[in-house]
Amino acid sequence: MLLTSGVGWFAYHWLNNGLITSHALDALRDDAPRSRDGAVNVLLIGLDSRRDMNGDALPKEFVERELHAGSSEIGGYNTNTLILMHIPADGGKVTAFSIPRDDYVEIAGGRGEHKIKEAYGLAKAEAEEKLVAQGVRGADLEHRGREAGREATLATVQKFLGVPIDHFAEVNLLGFYDIAKVVQPVQVCLKKPVRDRYSGADFPAGLQDLDARQALAFVRQRHGLDGGDLDRTRRQQAFLSSVTHKLKSQGVWGDVGKLQGLFDVIKKDVVIDDRWNILDFARQAPNLTGGNAEFHTLPIEGFATRKGEAVNLVDAERVRELVGKMIGGAGATPSAGGGDAKPGGSASGPASGSAGGSAASGGSAVPSDAFQGPAVEMGGVPCVD
């Protein structure tokens, strides 16, 4: 017992020493909807930034050759990946929701409507303008600007989905690459061959093992896919499933020694909220990898042009109701939306109110077509477009 306790104490303090943590959640806890029955909601944030934690540009050759991501000036501080994971207190099925990055929503802080991915960059730029006027410079300016970006992103997602965010983790392109390098090769499955010069994706159909550079190309490809960004979202879901399946099959989750390499990367490249016991979460991770989790992509109503940009039109009330229905929260009354939507298009999903009709009829299951495309089951190597 003493030995086990000592190892646990050492692992806990070793991991927590050096973690990059954020206080961003403190700014929105008072306005958060109430959690139910001890369930936990975790927001995963993928930041499309080619800069390190201090705001310095990554080496040009590395960005071009390994990340295949153009220059450090591309991408800015857009959150191109937003996934909310709902973990029930009773150990039941985990439900994850991917938010399409171009959803046109109200940005927190009175910033008006923009693509949801832009909340981070807008708030960061606003905060830095004020900080520069106060004489703040360098890494401190970058760190404080990013905190403002996180606060805006968390508040925007929380309001959009109508559920509290209990924890979050943020990773940028370099962090994804480093994590993929630790766990490589990762097996993925494609329904058909793809080739895309923008992302660097060049893969045959079927099962294949990817190294870190290929993995980044796999999750970043959108050109050449029928669903564009929406198909890329399912690529990201499938990759997460494949990684967690591999870690479980190799016994990594239950072995602190095997986790060390992964934790070293987490401590260098990942930002988490300051109240999250990440070691406890790692111990619970096998519950997420045994086929007891499911990814959904939240629906859009169609496409339009706003402020000169192509956006996804969304019915926010319908989205809140759908999320509430799936995880046991209180949903809003759905309303018609998407005046510029393409009627009958593949992106529009079911007619407005179909998910709401299900909720109103007395608790029947949410129909599968209420979401954007098919669900992705976690627990293996899903085959995707």
Short mmCIF file of N, CA, C and O in Angstrom, two decimals, residues 37-128:
data_model
loop_
_atom_site.label_atom_id
_atom_site.label_comp_id
_atom_site.label_asym_id
_atom_site.label_seq_id
_atom_site.Cartn_x
_atom_site.Cartn_y
_atom_site.Cartn_z
N ASP A 37 -25.87 15.92 -12.20
CA ASP A 37 -25.50 14.59 -11.71
C ASP A 37 -24.01 14.31 -11.75
O ASP A 37 -23.59 13.17 -11.88
N GLY A 38 -23.18 15.33 -11.62
CA GLY A 38 -21.74 15.11 -11.57
C GLY A 38 -21.10 14.78 -12.90
O GLY A 38 -19.92 14.39 -12.93
N ALA A 39 -21.82 14.92 -13.99
CA ALA A 39 -21.21 14.68 -15.31
C ALA A 39 -20.17 15.76 -15.60
O ALA A 39 -20.18 16.84 -15.02
N VAL A 40 -19.25 15.45 -16.51
CA VAL A 40 -18.16 16.37 -16.83
C VAL A 40 -18.16 16.64 -18.34
O VAL A 40 -18.25 15.71 -19.15
N ASN A 41 -18.06 17.91 -18.71
CA ASN A 41 -17.94 18.32 -20.11
C ASN A 41 -16.54 18.87 -20.35
O ASN A 41 -16.11 19.80 -19.67
N VAL A 42 -15.85 18.30 -21.31
CA VAL A 42 -14.48 18.70 -21.64
C VAL A 42 -14.46 19.24 -23.07
O VAL A 42 -14.92 18.57 -24.00
N LEU A 43 -13.93 20.45 -23.24
CA LEU A 43 -13.81 21.03 -24.58
C LEU A 43 -12.38 20.85 -25.08
O LEU A 43 -11.42 21.28 -24.44
N LEU A 44 -12.23 20.21 -26.23
CA LEU A 44 -10.94 20.04 -26.88
C LEU A 44 -10.81 21.13 -27.94
O LEU A 44 -11.68 21.26 -28.82
N ILE A 45 -9.73 21.89 -27.86
CA ILE A 45 -9.52 23.03 -28.75
C ILE A 45 -8.27 22.79 -29.59
O ILE A 45 -7.17 22.61 -29.05
N GLY A 46 -8.44 22.78 -30.91
CA GLY A 46 -7.31 22.66 -31.82
C GLY A 46 -7.03 24.01 -32.45
O GLY A 46 -7.85 24.53 -33.22
N LEU A 47 -5.89 24.60 -32.13
CA LEU A 47 -5.56 25.96 -32.56
C LEU A 47 -4.70 25.90 -33.81
O LEU A 47 -3.64 25.26 -33.83
N ASP A 48 -5.15 26.58 -34.87
CA ASP A 48 -4.43 26.56 -36.15
C ASP A 48 -3.35 27.64 -36.16
O ASP A 48 -3.38 28.58 -36.94
N SER A 49 -2.39 27.49 -35.26
CA SER A 49 -1.33 28.47 -35.14
C SER A 49 0.02 27.83 -35.45
O SER A 49 0.30 26.71 -35.04
N ARG A 50 0.83 28.57 -36.19
CA ARG A 50 2.19 28.10 -36.52
C ARG A 50 3.21 28.77 -35.62
O ARG A 50 4.35 29.01 -36.02
N ARG A 51 2.83 29.09 -34.39
CA ARG A 51 3.72 29.76 -33.45
C ARG A 51 3.82 28.96 -32.16
O ARG A 51 2.94 28.18 -31.83
N ASP A 52 4.92 29.18 -31.42
CA ASP A 52 5.09 28.46 -30.17
C ASP A 52 4.35 29.18 -29.04
O ASP A 52 3.65 30.17 -29.27
N MET A 53 4.52 28.71 -27.81
CA MET A 53 3.77 29.25 -26.69
C MET A 53 4.10 30.72 -26.39
O MET A 53 3.29 31.43 -25.79
N ASN A 54 5.28 31.15 -26.81
CA ASN A 54 5.68 32.55 -26.58
C ASN A 54 5.35 33.47 -27.75
O ASN A 54 5.70 34.65 -27.73
N GLY A 55 4.72 32.91 -28.78
CA GLY A 55 4.35 33.71 -29.94
C GLY A 55 5.41 33.78 -31.01
O GLY A 55 5.23 34.47 -32.02
N ASP A 56 6.53 33.09 -30.83
CA ASP A 56 7.60 33.10 -31.84
C ASP A 56 7.24 32.16 -32.98
O ASP A 56 6.71 31.06 -32.76
N ALA A 57 7.55 32.58 -34.21
CA ALA A 57 7.25 31.76 -35.38
C ALA A 57 8.06 30.47 -35.35
O ALA A 57 9.25 30.47 -34.99
N LEU A 58 7.42 29.36 -35.72
CA LEU A 58 8.14 28.09 -35.83
C LEU A 58 9.09 28.18 -37.02
O LEU A 58 8.86 28.95 -37.96
N PRO A 59 10.17 27.41 -36.99
CA PRO A 59 11.13 27.46 -38.11
C PRO A 59 10.45 27.23 -39.45
O PRO A 59 9.62 26.34 -39.60
N LYS A 60 10.80 28.07 -40.44
CA LYS A 60 10.15 28.04 -41.75
C LYS A 60 10.23 26.66 -42.40
O LYS A 60 9.23 26.14 -42.91
N GLU A 61 11.39 26.05 -42.38
CA GLU A 61 11.55 24.75 -43.03
C GLU A 61 10.70 23.68 -42.35
O GLU A 61 10.12 22.82 -43.01
N PHE A 62 10.62 23.75 -41.02
CA PHE A 62 9.81 22.78 -40.28
C PHE A 62 8.33 22.93 -40.64
O PHE A 62 7.64 21.95 -40.88
N VAL A 63 7.85 24.18 -40.70
CA VAL A 63 6.44 24.43 -41.03
C VAL A 63 6.13 23.92 -42.44
O VAL A 63 5.09 23.30 -42.68
N GLU A 64 7.06 24.15 -43.38
CA GLU A 64 6.81 23.78 -44.76
C GLU A 64 6.97 22.28 -45.00
O GLU A 64 6.14 21.67 -45.67
N ARG A 65 8.02 21.69 -44.44
CA ARG A 65 8.33 20.29 -44.77
C ARG A 65 7.62 19.29 -43.88
O ARG A 65 7.10 18.28 -44.36
N GLU A 66 7.61 19.55 -42.59
CA GLU A 66 7.02 18.57 -41.68
C GLU A 66 5.51 18.81 -41.48
O GLU A 66 4.72 17.87 -41.51
N LEU A 67 5.15 20.07 -41.24
CA LEU A 67 3.73 20.36 -41.01
C LEU A 67 2.97 20.56 -42.32
O LEU A 67 1.75 20.48 -42.34
N HIS A 68 3.70 20.81 -43.39
CA HIS A 68 3.10 21.07 -44.71
C HIS A 68 2.01 22.13 -44.56
O HIS A 68 0.88 21.96 -45.02
N ALA A 69 2.36 23.22 -43.86
CA ALA A 69 1.34 24.21 -43.46
C ALA A 69 1.68 25.62 -43.91
O ALA A 69 1.31 26.59 -43.25
N GLY A 70 2.38 25.76 -45.04
CA GLY A 70 2.66 27.09 -45.55
C GLY A 70 3.62 27.85 -44.67
O GLY A 70 4.64 27.33 -44.23
N SER A 71 3.28 29.11 -44.36
CA SER A 71 4.15 29.94 -43.54
C SER A 71 3.55 30.16 -42.16
O SER A 71 2.40 29.82 -41.90
N SER A 72 4.32 30.77 -41.28
CA SER A 72 3.86 31.04 -39.92
C SER A 72 2.79 32.11 -39.88
O SER A 72 2.14 32.31 -38.85
N GLU A 73 2.58 32.83 -40.99
CA GLU A 73 1.58 33.90 -41.01
C GLU A 73 0.19 33.37 -41.36
O GLU A 73 -0.79 34.09 -41.25
N ILE A 74 0.10 32.11 -41.81
CA ILE A 74 -1.18 31.55 -42.21
C ILE A 74 -1.89 30.97 -40.99
O ILE A 74 -1.27 30.43 -40.08
N GLY A 75 -3.21 31.05 -41.00
CA GLY A 75 -3.98 30.39 -39.95
C GLY A 75 -4.29 31.28 -38.77
O GLY A 75 -5.35 31.15 -38.15
N GLY A 76 -3.37 32.20 -38.45
CA GLY A 76 -3.61 33.09 -37.32
C GLY A 76 -3.87 32.31 -36.04
O GLY A 76 -3.14 31.39 -35.69
N TYR A 77 -4.95 32.69 -35.35
CA TYR A 77 -5.31 32.03 -34.11
C TYR A 77 -6.75 31.51 -34.20
O TYR A 77 -7.55 31.69 -33.29
N ASN A 78 -7.05 30.86 -35.32
CA ASN A 78 -8.36 30.24 -35.48
C ASN A 78 -8.41 28.90 -34.75
O ASN A 78 -7.44 28.14 -34.76
N THR A 79 -9.54 28.62 -34.12
CA THR A 79 -9.73 27.32 -33.49
C THR A 79 -10.44 26.42 -34.50
O THR A 79 -11.66 26.33 -34.53
N ASN A 80 -9.65 25.75 -35.31
CA ASN A 80 -10.22 24.94 -36.39
C ASN A 80 -10.81 23.63 -35.90
O ASN A 80 -11.49 22.94 -36.67
N THR A 81 -10.54 23.26 -34.66
CA THR A 81 -11.14 22.06 -34.09
C THR A 81 -11.74 22.41 -32.74
O THR A 81 -11.06 22.93 -31.85
N LEU A 82 -13.03 22.13 -32.58
CA LEU A 82 -13.73 22.31 -31.31
C LEU A 82 -14.59 21.07 -31.09
O LEU A 82 -15.52 20.81 -31.84
N ILE A 83 -14.25 20.29 -30.07
CA ILE A 83 -14.98 19.06 -29.77
C ILE A 83 -15.35 19.06 -28.28
O ILE A 83 -14.46 19.14 -27.42
N LEU A 84 -16.63 18.98 -27.99
CA LEU A 84 -17.08 18.88 -26.61
C LEU A 84 -17.36 17.43 -26.28
O LEU A 84 -18.15 16.77 -26.95
N MET A 85 -16.68 16.91 -25.23
CA MET A 85 -16.89 15.53 -24.78
C MET A 85 -17.69 15.55 -23.49
O MET A 85 -17.28 16.18 -22.51
N HIS A 86 -18.81 14.85 -23.49
CA HIS A 86 -19.67 14.74 -22.30
C HIS A 86 -19.43 13.38 -21.67
O HIS A 86 -19.69 12.34 -22.29
N ILE A 87 -18.93 13.38 -20.42
CA ILE A 87 -18.59 12.15 -19.73
C ILE A 87 -19.56 11.97 -18.56
O ILE A 87 -19.49 12.71 -17.57
N PRO A 88 -20.49 11.02 -18.65
CA PRO A 88 -21.47 10.83 -17.57
C PRO A 88 -20.81 10.42 -16.27
O PRO A 88 -19.76 9.75 -16.26
N ALA A 89 -21.42 10.82 -15.16
CA ALA A 89 -20.88 10.48 -13.84
C ALA A 89 -20.96 8.99 -13.57
O ALA A 89 -20.15 8.43 -12.82
N ASP A 90 -21.93 8.29 -14.19
CA ASP A 90 -22.13 6.87 -13.89
C ASP A 90 -21.30 5.95 -14.77
O ASP A 90 -21.47 4.73 -14.75
N GLY A 91 -20.39 6.53 -15.55
CA GLY A 91 -19.57 5.70 -16.42
C GLY A 91 -20.28 5.22 -17.66
O GLY A 91 -19.80 4.31 -18.34
N GLY A 92 -21.42 5.83 -17.99
CA GLY A 92 -22.16 5.44 -19.18
C GLY A 92 -21.47 5.92 -20.44
O GLY A 92 -20.32 6.36 -20.44
N LYS A 93 -22.21 5.87 -21.54
CA LYS A 93 -21.64 6.18 -22.84
C LYS A 93 -21.22 7.64 -22.94
O LYS A 93 -21.97 8.55 -22.61
N VAL A 94 -20.00 7.86 -23.41
CA VAL A 94 -19.47 9.20 -23.64
C VAL A 94 -20.00 9.71 -24.98
O VAL A 94 -19.98 8.98 -25.98
N THR A 95 -20.47 10.94 -24.99
CA THR A 95 -20.98 11.55 -26.21
C THR A 95 -20.13 12.77 -26.54
O THR A 95 -19.93 13.63 -25.69
N ALA A 96 -19.63 12.82 -27.76
CA ALA A 96 -18.79 13.94 -28.18
C ALA A 96 -19.45 14.67 -29.35
O ALA A 96 -20.03 14.03 -30.24
N PHE A 97 -19.34 15.99 -29.33
CA PHE A 97 -19.93 16.82 -30.37
C PHE A 97 -18.84 17.66 -31.03
O PHE A 97 -18.18 18.45 -30.36
N SER A 98 -18.67 17.50 -32.33
CA SER A 98 -17.77 18.37 -33.08
C SER A 98 -18.56 19.57 -33.59
O SER A 98 -19.64 19.41 -34.15
N ILE A 99 -18.00 20.76 -33.41
CA ILE A 99 -18.62 21.99 -33.87
C ILE A 99 -17.92 22.42 -35.16
O ILE A 99 -16.72 22.73 -35.13
N PRO A 100 -18.61 22.42 -36.30
CA PRO A 100 -17.96 22.87 -37.53
C PRO A 100 -17.37 24.26 -37.37
O PRO A 100 -18.00 25.17 -36.83
N ARG A 101 -16.16 24.44 -37.84
CA ARG A 101 -15.39 25.65 -37.55
C ARG A 101 -16.00 26.92 -38.15
O ARG A 101 -15.73 28.02 -37.67
N ASP A 102 -16.78 26.78 -39.23
CA ASP A 102 -17.32 27.96 -39.91
C ASP A 102 -18.74 28.29 -39.48
O ASP A 102 -19.41 29.12 -40.14
N ASP A 103 -19.23 27.68 -38.41
CA ASP A 103 -20.57 28.01 -37.91
C ASP A 103 -20.63 29.49 -37.57
O ASP A 103 -19.77 30.02 -36.84
N TYR A 104 -21.65 30.17 -38.07
CA TYR A 104 -21.81 31.61 -37.89
C TYR A 104 -22.65 31.85 -36.65
O TYR A 104 -23.86 31.60 -36.63
N VAL A 105 -22.01 32.31 -35.57
CA VAL A 105 -22.66 32.40 -34.27
C VAL A 105 -22.35 33.75 -33.61
O VAL A 105 -21.48 34.50 -34.06
N GLU A 106 -23.05 34.00 -32.52
CA GLU A 106 -22.79 35.19 -31.71
C GLU A 106 -21.55 34.95 -30.87
O GLU A 106 -21.48 34.00 -30.09
N ILE A 107 -20.56 35.82 -31.02
CA ILE A 107 -19.31 35.68 -30.27
C ILE A 107 -19.45 36.38 -28.93
O ILE A 107 -19.98 37.50 -28.84
N ALA A 108 -18.99 35.75 -27.87
CA ALA A 108 -19.09 36.30 -26.51
C ALA A 108 -18.38 37.65 -26.42
O ALA A 108 -17.45 37.95 -27.17
N GLY A 109 -18.86 38.47 -25.48
CA GLY A 109 -18.24 39.77 -25.24
C GLY A 109 -18.78 40.88 -26.10
O GLY A 109 -18.13 41.92 -26.27
N GLY A 110 -19.97 40.65 -26.68
CA GLY A 110 -20.59 41.68 -27.51
C GLY A 110 -19.86 41.93 -28.81
O GLY A 110 -19.88 43.05 -29.33
N ARG A 111 -19.23 40.92 -29.36
CA ARG A 111 -18.43 41.09 -30.58
C ARG A 111 -19.23 40.83 -31.86
O ARG A 111 -18.67 40.83 -32.95
N GLY A 112 -20.52 40.56 -31.73
CA GLY A 112 -21.34 40.33 -32.91
C GLY A 112 -21.19 38.93 -33.45
O GLY A 112 -20.59 38.05 -32.82
N GLU A 113 -21.73 38.69 -34.64
CA GLU A 113 -21.70 37.36 -35.26
C GLU A 113 -20.47 37.19 -36.15
O GLU A 113 -20.14 38.06 -36.95
N HIS A 114 -19.82 36.08 -35.95
CA HIS A 114 -18.65 35.71 -36.76
C HIS A 114 -18.60 34.19 -36.82
O HIS A 114 -19.37 33.49 -36.17
N LYS A 115 -17.64 33.67 -37.59
CA LYS A 115 -17.38 32.24 -37.54
C LYS A 115 -16.90 31.88 -36.13
O LYS A 115 -16.10 32.62 -35.54
N ILE A 116 -17.35 30.74 -35.63
CA ILE A 116 -17.01 30.39 -34.26
C ILE A 116 -15.51 30.22 -34.08
O ILE A 116 -14.97 30.50 -33.00
N LYS A 117 -14.81 29.83 -35.12
CA LYS A 117 -13.36 29.65 -35.02
C LYS A 117 -12.62 30.97 -34.76
O LYS A 117 -11.47 30.98 -34.33
N GLU A 118 -13.28 32.11 -35.06
CA GLU A 118 -12.62 33.41 -34.96
C GLU A 118 -12.71 34.04 -33.58
O GLU A 118 -12.08 35.09 -33.35
N ALA A 119 -13.46 33.44 -32.67
CA ALA A 119 -13.62 34.02 -31.33
C ALA A 119 -12.26 34.22 -30.66
O ALA A 119 -12.00 35.27 -30.05
N TYR A 120 -11.40 33.24 -30.75
CA TYR A 120 -10.09 33.28 -30.10
C TYR A 120 -9.26 34.45 -30.63
O TYR A 120 -8.76 35.29 -29.86
N GLY A 121 -9.11 34.52 -31.95
CA GLY A 121 -8.27 35.55 -32.54
C GLY A 121 -8.80 36.95 -32.35
O GLY A 121 -8.03 37.90 -32.12
N LEU A 122 -10.13 37.11 -32.43
CA LEU A 122 -10.72 38.43 -32.23
C LEU A 122 -10.44 38.95 -30.82
O LEU A 122 -10.02 40.10 -30.64
N ALA A 123 -10.69 38.10 -29.82
CA ALA A 123 -10.48 38.51 -28.43
C ALA A 123 -9.00 38.73 -28.14
O ALA A 123 -8.63 39.67 -27.41
N LYS A 124 -8.15 37.90 -28.70
CA LYS A 124 -6.71 38.04 -28.49
C LYS A 124 -6.22 39.39 -29.04
O LYS A 124 -5.47 40.11 -28.38
N ALA A 125 -6.64 39.71 -30.24
CA ALA A 125 -6.21 40.97 -30.85
C ALA A 125 -6.71 42.18 -30.06
O ALA A 125 -5.96 43.15 -29.85
N GLU A 126 -7.96 42.13 -29.60
CA GLU A 126 -8.51 43.23 -28.80
C GLU A 126 -7.72 43.41 -27.50
O GLU A 126 -7.37 44.54 -27.12
N ALA A 127 -7.46 42.30 -26.83
CA ALA A 127 -6.74 42.36 -25.56
C ALA A 127 -5.32 42.89 -25.75
O ALA A 127 -4.84 43.72 -24.97
N GLU A 128 -4.66 42.44 -26.80
CA GLU A 128 -3.27 42.85 -27.02
C GLU A 128 -3.16 44.33 -27.37
O GLU A 128 -2.18 44.99 -27.01
#
